Amino acid sequence: MNKKISLGLTISLVALACALTFILTSAYNLHHFNQKVSSVENMADTYNRLSELDGLVRENYYKEIDEESLSDGILKGYVSGLNDPYSRYMSAKEMETSRENDKGVLVGIGVTVTKDESGYIFIDSVTTDTPAAQSELAAGDIIVAINGTDVLELGYEQAVEQIKGKEGTTLKLTVRRGGVDQDYELVRRTIQVKTAYGEMLEGKIGYIRISGFKESTVEQFNEALQNLLNDGAVALVFDVRGNHGGLVTSVGECLDPLLPEGDVAFATYRDGREEVLIRSDAKELNLPMAVLVDGDTASAAELFASALRDFEKAKLYGVTTYGKGVMQNTISLDDGGGLTITVATYRTARSVCYQGIGLIPDETVELPEDAPALDERSHDADPQLQKALTALQGGA
């Protein structure tokens, strides 16, 4: 075959390549230019509509406008327009609360709460050795008034904020139990939230409950793990039922002593770029393990469970998990507020993202309808835990 190519043909080929490159580059740039123009036009239209709405509100609203509240509401509305349940704008006060929550340290009375169907504040759980516990408040109690003002009058969000406050200040609560209201007076103090603790079960099987992944969780987890190993644990059960997630960095530090060396988890961004989120060093714990999961096991807690299973360290017991495989970053704003926004999906190095799907357990174990709440359930009356213990003890 003749490998000689004429100079004219070479020039023609180079010219053609340059022309194609120019056309493709121009098309790409034009496409993105048009996108930017369209975006600017949409933004201008949005601002015009907002300006019109603002004028009508100021002209017609019958009360004096709280400008700070209005501004916060506009920013919250903007982010809510993303239709993403995990993205939100936070005011300066909310941002401060979020930072405290991530640290696992707060000033309050030591209760976790949800909104009761009546609109009042339902106490889900009471942390031991806190003002609430010392006043003998209990899970299932309903807070109906704060400092003499009805919770319905305050509104749920505002009422919850009033439970918080400065250390050493007094809080008066009216609490309903069994249809009877009783007044309590509590003094707020700094509380180290307990998110990980361990205990030795029968057969030298160590049990570690992790209720969330805060900054303080890592120290608590490592202490619980080391104590169980020192006491001769031959197997481990990790309970992340009811764990809504938290900090990926804390998950990574909890997984590190359990997994072999290498990349553990990745984030995938909008442009397709991948980033290593979690790496493990060469130190690895070789014991039989199990993880308990349920429908409230979400986000970083799912990542914890998925990693242990994907690296063949543990099997999962319980029911299918929540299915949140997207990651948020929180960005501080100049006004002291913050933006929490979904930036990526994530997965372990050995599986696909579980967003919208969840993790299906290796052994599905349903709870009876009349099962007590997780924190009130004894180990003997916990079929999911018992199934894991039987498996770790070599049973069917």
Tab-separated table of N, CA, C and O in Angstrom, residues 230-279:
chain	number	residue	atom	x	y	z
A	230	ASN	N	-12.961	-4.374	73.589
A	230	ASN	CA	-12.203	-4.646	74.817
A	230	ASN	C	-12.900	-5.689	75.685
A	230	ASN	O	-12.247	-6.455	76.413
A	231	ASP	N	-14.233	-5.714	75.609
A	231	ASP	CA	-15.009	-6.671	76.403
A	231	ASP	C	-15.171	-8.017	75.709
A	231	ASP	O	-15.880	-8.896	76.210
A	232	GLY	N	-14.533	-8.168	74.541
A	232	GLY	CA	-14.508	-9.467	73.877
A	232	GLY	C	-15.637	-9.739	72.905
A	232	GLY	O	-15.998	-10.917	72.669
A	233	ALA	N	-16.195	-8.697	72.285
A	233	ALA	CA	-17.272	-8.908	71.310
A	233	ALA	C	-16.795	-9.806	70.163
A	233	ALA	O	-15.699	-9.624	69.639
A	234	VAL	N	-17.636	-10.785	69.798
A	234	VAL	CA	-17.294	-11.712	68.713
A	234	VAL	C	-18.063	-11.376	67.437
A	234	VAL	O	-17.809	-11.952	66.374
A	235	ALA	N	-19.030	-10.480	67.526
A	235	ALA	CA	-19.816	-10.030	66.371
A	235	ALA	C	-20.440	-8.686	66.725
A	235	ALA	O	-20.484	-8.297	67.901
A	236	LEU	N	-20.919	-7.969	65.705
A	236	LEU	CA	-21.466	-6.630	65.927
A	236	LEU	C	-22.772	-6.434	65.166
A	236	LEU	O	-22.912	-6.883	64.024
A	237	VAL	N	-23.709	-5.742	65.824
A	237	VAL	CA	-24.948	-5.308	65.183
A	237	VAL	C	-24.974	-3.783	65.221
A	237	VAL	O	-24.835	-3.180	66.293
A	238	PHE	N	-25.135	-3.168	64.049
A	238	PHE	CA	-25.265	-1.710	63.965
A	238	PHE	C	-26.734	-1.388	63.672
A	238	PHE	O	-27.291	-1.864	62.679
A	239	ASP	N	-27.342	-0.581	64.513
A	239	ASP	CA	-28.764	-0.255	64.382
A	239	ASP	C	-28.913	1.175	63.891
A	239	ASP	O	-28.672	2.129	64.634
A	240	VAL	N	-29.299	1.339	62.618
A	240	VAL	CA	-29.515	2.679	62.059
A	240	VAL	C	-30.990	2.877	61.687
A	240	VAL	O	-31.317	3.692	60.833
A	241	ARG	N	-31.864	2.143	62.357
A	241	ARG	CA	-33.297	2.371	62.160
A	241	ARG	C	-33.677	3.738	62.721
A	241	ARG	O	-33.166	4.161	63.759
A	242	GLY	N	-34.535	4.445	62.009
A	242	GLY	CA	-34.933	5.776	62.450
A	242	GLY	C	-33.867	6.832	62.289
A	242	GLY	O	-34.048	7.971	62.710
A	243	ASN	N	-32.754	6.487	61.660
A	243	ASN	CA	-31.638	7.416	61.465
A	243	ASN	C	-31.831	8.139	60.131
A	243	ASN	O	-31.747	7.524	59.067
A	244	HIS	N	-32.085	9.444	60.178
A	244	HIS	CA	-32.371	10.213	58.966
A	244	HIS	C	-31.116	10.693	58.242
A	244	HIS	O	-31.216	11.380	57.236
A	245	GLY	N	-29.935	10.335	58.758
A	245	GLY	CA	-28.696	10.694	58.080
A	245	GLY	C	-27.898	11.726	58.835
A	245	GLY	O	-27.810	11.709	60.056
A	246	GLY	N	-27.305	12.655	58.088
A	246	GLY	CA	-26.453	13.667	58.709
A	246	GLY	C	-25.235	13.952	57.863
A	246	GLY	O	-25.327	14.055	56.630
A	247	LEU	N	-24.082	14.034	58.500
A	247	LEU	CA	-22.848	14.447	57.836
A	247	LEU	C	-22.132	13.258	57.199
A	247	LEU	O	-21.829	12.275	57.882
A	248	VAL	N	-21.843	13.378	55.909
A	248	VAL	CA	-21.123	12.311	55.206
A	248	VAL	C	-19.724	12.139	55.798
A	248	VAL	O	-19.202	11.022	55.872
A	249	THR	N	-19.118	13.229	56.245
A	249	THR	CA	-17.781	13.127	56.852
A	249	THR	C	-17.811	12.237	58.091
A	249	THR	O	-16.891	11.444	58.312
A	250	SER	N	-18.866	12.347	58.875
A	250	SER	CA	-18.987	11.509	60.071
A	250	SER	C	-19.225	10.050	59.695
A	250	SER	O	-18.689	9.148	60.345
A	251	VAL	N	-20.011	9.818	58.665
A	251	VAL	CA	-20.216	8.447	58.179
A	251	VAL	C	-18.876	7.833	57.780
A	251	VAL	O	-18.563	6.689	58.129
A	252	GLY	N	-18.078	8.599	57.053
A	252	GLY	CA	-16.777	8.103	56.607
A	252	GLY	C	-15.877	7.729	57.762
A	252	GLY	O	-15.203	6.687	57.734
A	253	GLU	N	-15.867	8.560	58.807
A	253	GLU	CA	-15.006	8.270	59.958
A	253	GLU	C	-15.499	7.071	60.752
A	253	GLU	O	-14.702	6.359	61.365
A	254	CYS	N	-16.808	6.837	60.752
A	254	CYS	CA	-17.340	5.655	61.430
A	254	CYS	C	-17.070	4.379	60.624
A	254	CYS	O	-16.843	3.307	61.199
A	255	LEU	N	-17.082	4.492	59.311
A	255	LEU	CA	-16.832	3.330	58.455
A	255	LEU	C	-15.349	2.957	58.381
A	255	LEU	O	-15.004	1.783	58.203
A	256	ASP	N	-14.482	3.948	58.544
A	256	ASP	CA	-13.048	3.745	58.325
A	256	ASP	C	-12.469	2.542	59.076
A	256	ASP	O	-11.772	1.713	58.485
A	257	PRO	N	-12.727	2.380	60.379
A	257	PRO	CA	-12.121	1.240	61.082
A	257	PRO	C	-12.734	-0.110	60.722
A	257	PRO	O	-12.201	-1.156	61.102
A	258	LEU	N	-13.840	-0.093	59.978
A	258	LEU	CA	-14.552	-1.336	59.673
A	258	LEU	C	-14.220	-1.908	58.306
A	258	LEU	O	-14.346	-3.124	58.084
A	259	LEU	N	-13.784	-1.048	57.372
A	259	LEU	CA	-13.665	-1.435	55.969
A	259	LEU	C	-12.210	-1.564	55.520
A	259	LEU	O	-11.302	-0.988	56.125
A	260	PRO	N	-11.983	-2.307	54.413
A	260	PRO	CA	-10.623	-2.428	53.867
A	260	PRO	C	-10.166	-1.128	53.225
A	260	PRO	O	-10.956	-0.212	52.991
A	261	GLU	N	-8.904	-1.048	52.908
A	261	GLU	CA	-8.319	0.157	52.325
A	261	GLU	C	-8.873	0.403	50.929
A	261	GLU	O	-9.048	-0.517	50.131
A	262	GLY	N	-9.155	1.684	50.631
A	262	GLY	CA	-9.580	2.050	49.281
A	262	GLY	C	-10.715	3.052	49.280
A	262	GLY	O	-11.151	3.549	50.328
A	263	ASP	N	-11.199	3.380	48.069
A	263	ASP	CA	-12.319	4.305	47.907
A	263	ASP	C	-13.606	3.610	48.324
A	263	ASP	O	-13.876	2.470	47.923
A	264	VAL	N	-14.408	4.318	49.116
A	264	VAL	CA	-15.646	3.733	49.641
A	264	VAL	C	-16.887	4.309	48.969
A	264	VAL	O	-17.814	3.578	48.638
A	265	ALA	N	-16.923	5.635	48.760
A	265	ALA	CA	-18.122	6.262	48.215
A	265	ALA	C	-17.761	7.427	47.309
A	265	ALA	O	-16.736	8.089	47.501
A	266	PHE	N	-18.633	7.660	46.313
A	266	PHE	CA	-18.423	8.713	45.321
A	266	PHE	C	-19.648	9.615	45.237
A	266	PHE	O	-20.781	9.173	45.430
A	267	ALA	N	-19.417	10.894	44.911
A	267	ALA	CA	-20.484	11.830	44.546
A	267	ALA	C	-20.401	12.065	43.048
A	267	ALA	O	-19.305	12.132	42.479
A	268	THR	N	-21.568	12.175	42.390
A	268	THR	CA	-21.620	12.481	40.962
A	268	THR	C	-22.375	13.786	40.777
A	268	THR	O	-23.536	13.913	41.187
A	269	TYR	N	-21.708	14.781	40.138
A	269	TYR	CA	-22.281	16.114	39.987
A	269	TYR	C	-22.999	16.258	38.647
A	269	TYR	O	-22.966	15.356	37.806
A	270	ARG	N	-23.634	17.414	38.459
A	270	ARG	CA	-24.468	17.646	37.281
A	270	ARG	C	-23.699	17.466	35.978
A	270	ARG	O	-24.240	16.966	34.990
A	271	ASP	N	-22.425	17.862	35.965
A	271	ASP	CA	-21.631	17.766	34.744
A	271	ASP	C	-21.013	16.387	34.538
A	271	ASP	O	-20.204	16.198	33.620
A	272	GLY	N	-21.365	15.426	35.371
A	272	GLY	CA	-20.830	14.076	35.238
A	272	GLY	C	-19.545	13.831	36.006
A	272	GLY	O	-19.061	12.701	36.076
A	273	ARG	N	-18.992	14.898	36.593
A	273	ARG	CA	-17.760	14.756	37.360
A	273	ARG	C	-17.998	13.932	38.620
A	273	ARG	O	-19.008	14.090	39.298
A	274	GLU	N	-17.033	13.042	38.934
A	274	GLU	CA	-17.129	12.224	40.140
A	274	GLU	C	-16.061	12.637	41.145
A	274	GLU	O	-14.952	13.021	40.768
A	275	GLU	N	-16.414	12.566	42.414
A	275	GLU	CA	-15.499	12.936	43.490
A	275	GLU	C	-15.554	11.864	44.574
A	275	GLU	O	-16.641	11.394	44.937
A	276	VAL	N	-14.395	11.484	45.076
A	276	VAL	CA	-14.349	10.520	46.170
A	276	VAL	C	-14.819	11.214	47.450
A	276	VAL	O	-14.254	12.235	47.857
A	277	LEU	N	-15.841	10.674	48.067
A	277	LEU	CA	-16.366	11.232	49.312
A	277	LEU	C	-15.752	10.577	50.534
A	277	LEU	O	-15.509	11.227	51.545
A	278	ILE	N	-15.554	9.260	50.455
A	278	ILE	CA	-15.080	8.503	51.615
A	278	ILE	C	-13.977	7.551	51.183
A	278	ILE	O	-14.127	6.842	50.178
A	279	ARG	N	-12.873	7.573	51.914
A	279	ARG	CA	-11.796	6.603	51.734
A	279	ARG	C	-11.540	5.902	53.065
A	279	ARG	O	-11.761	6.460	54.127
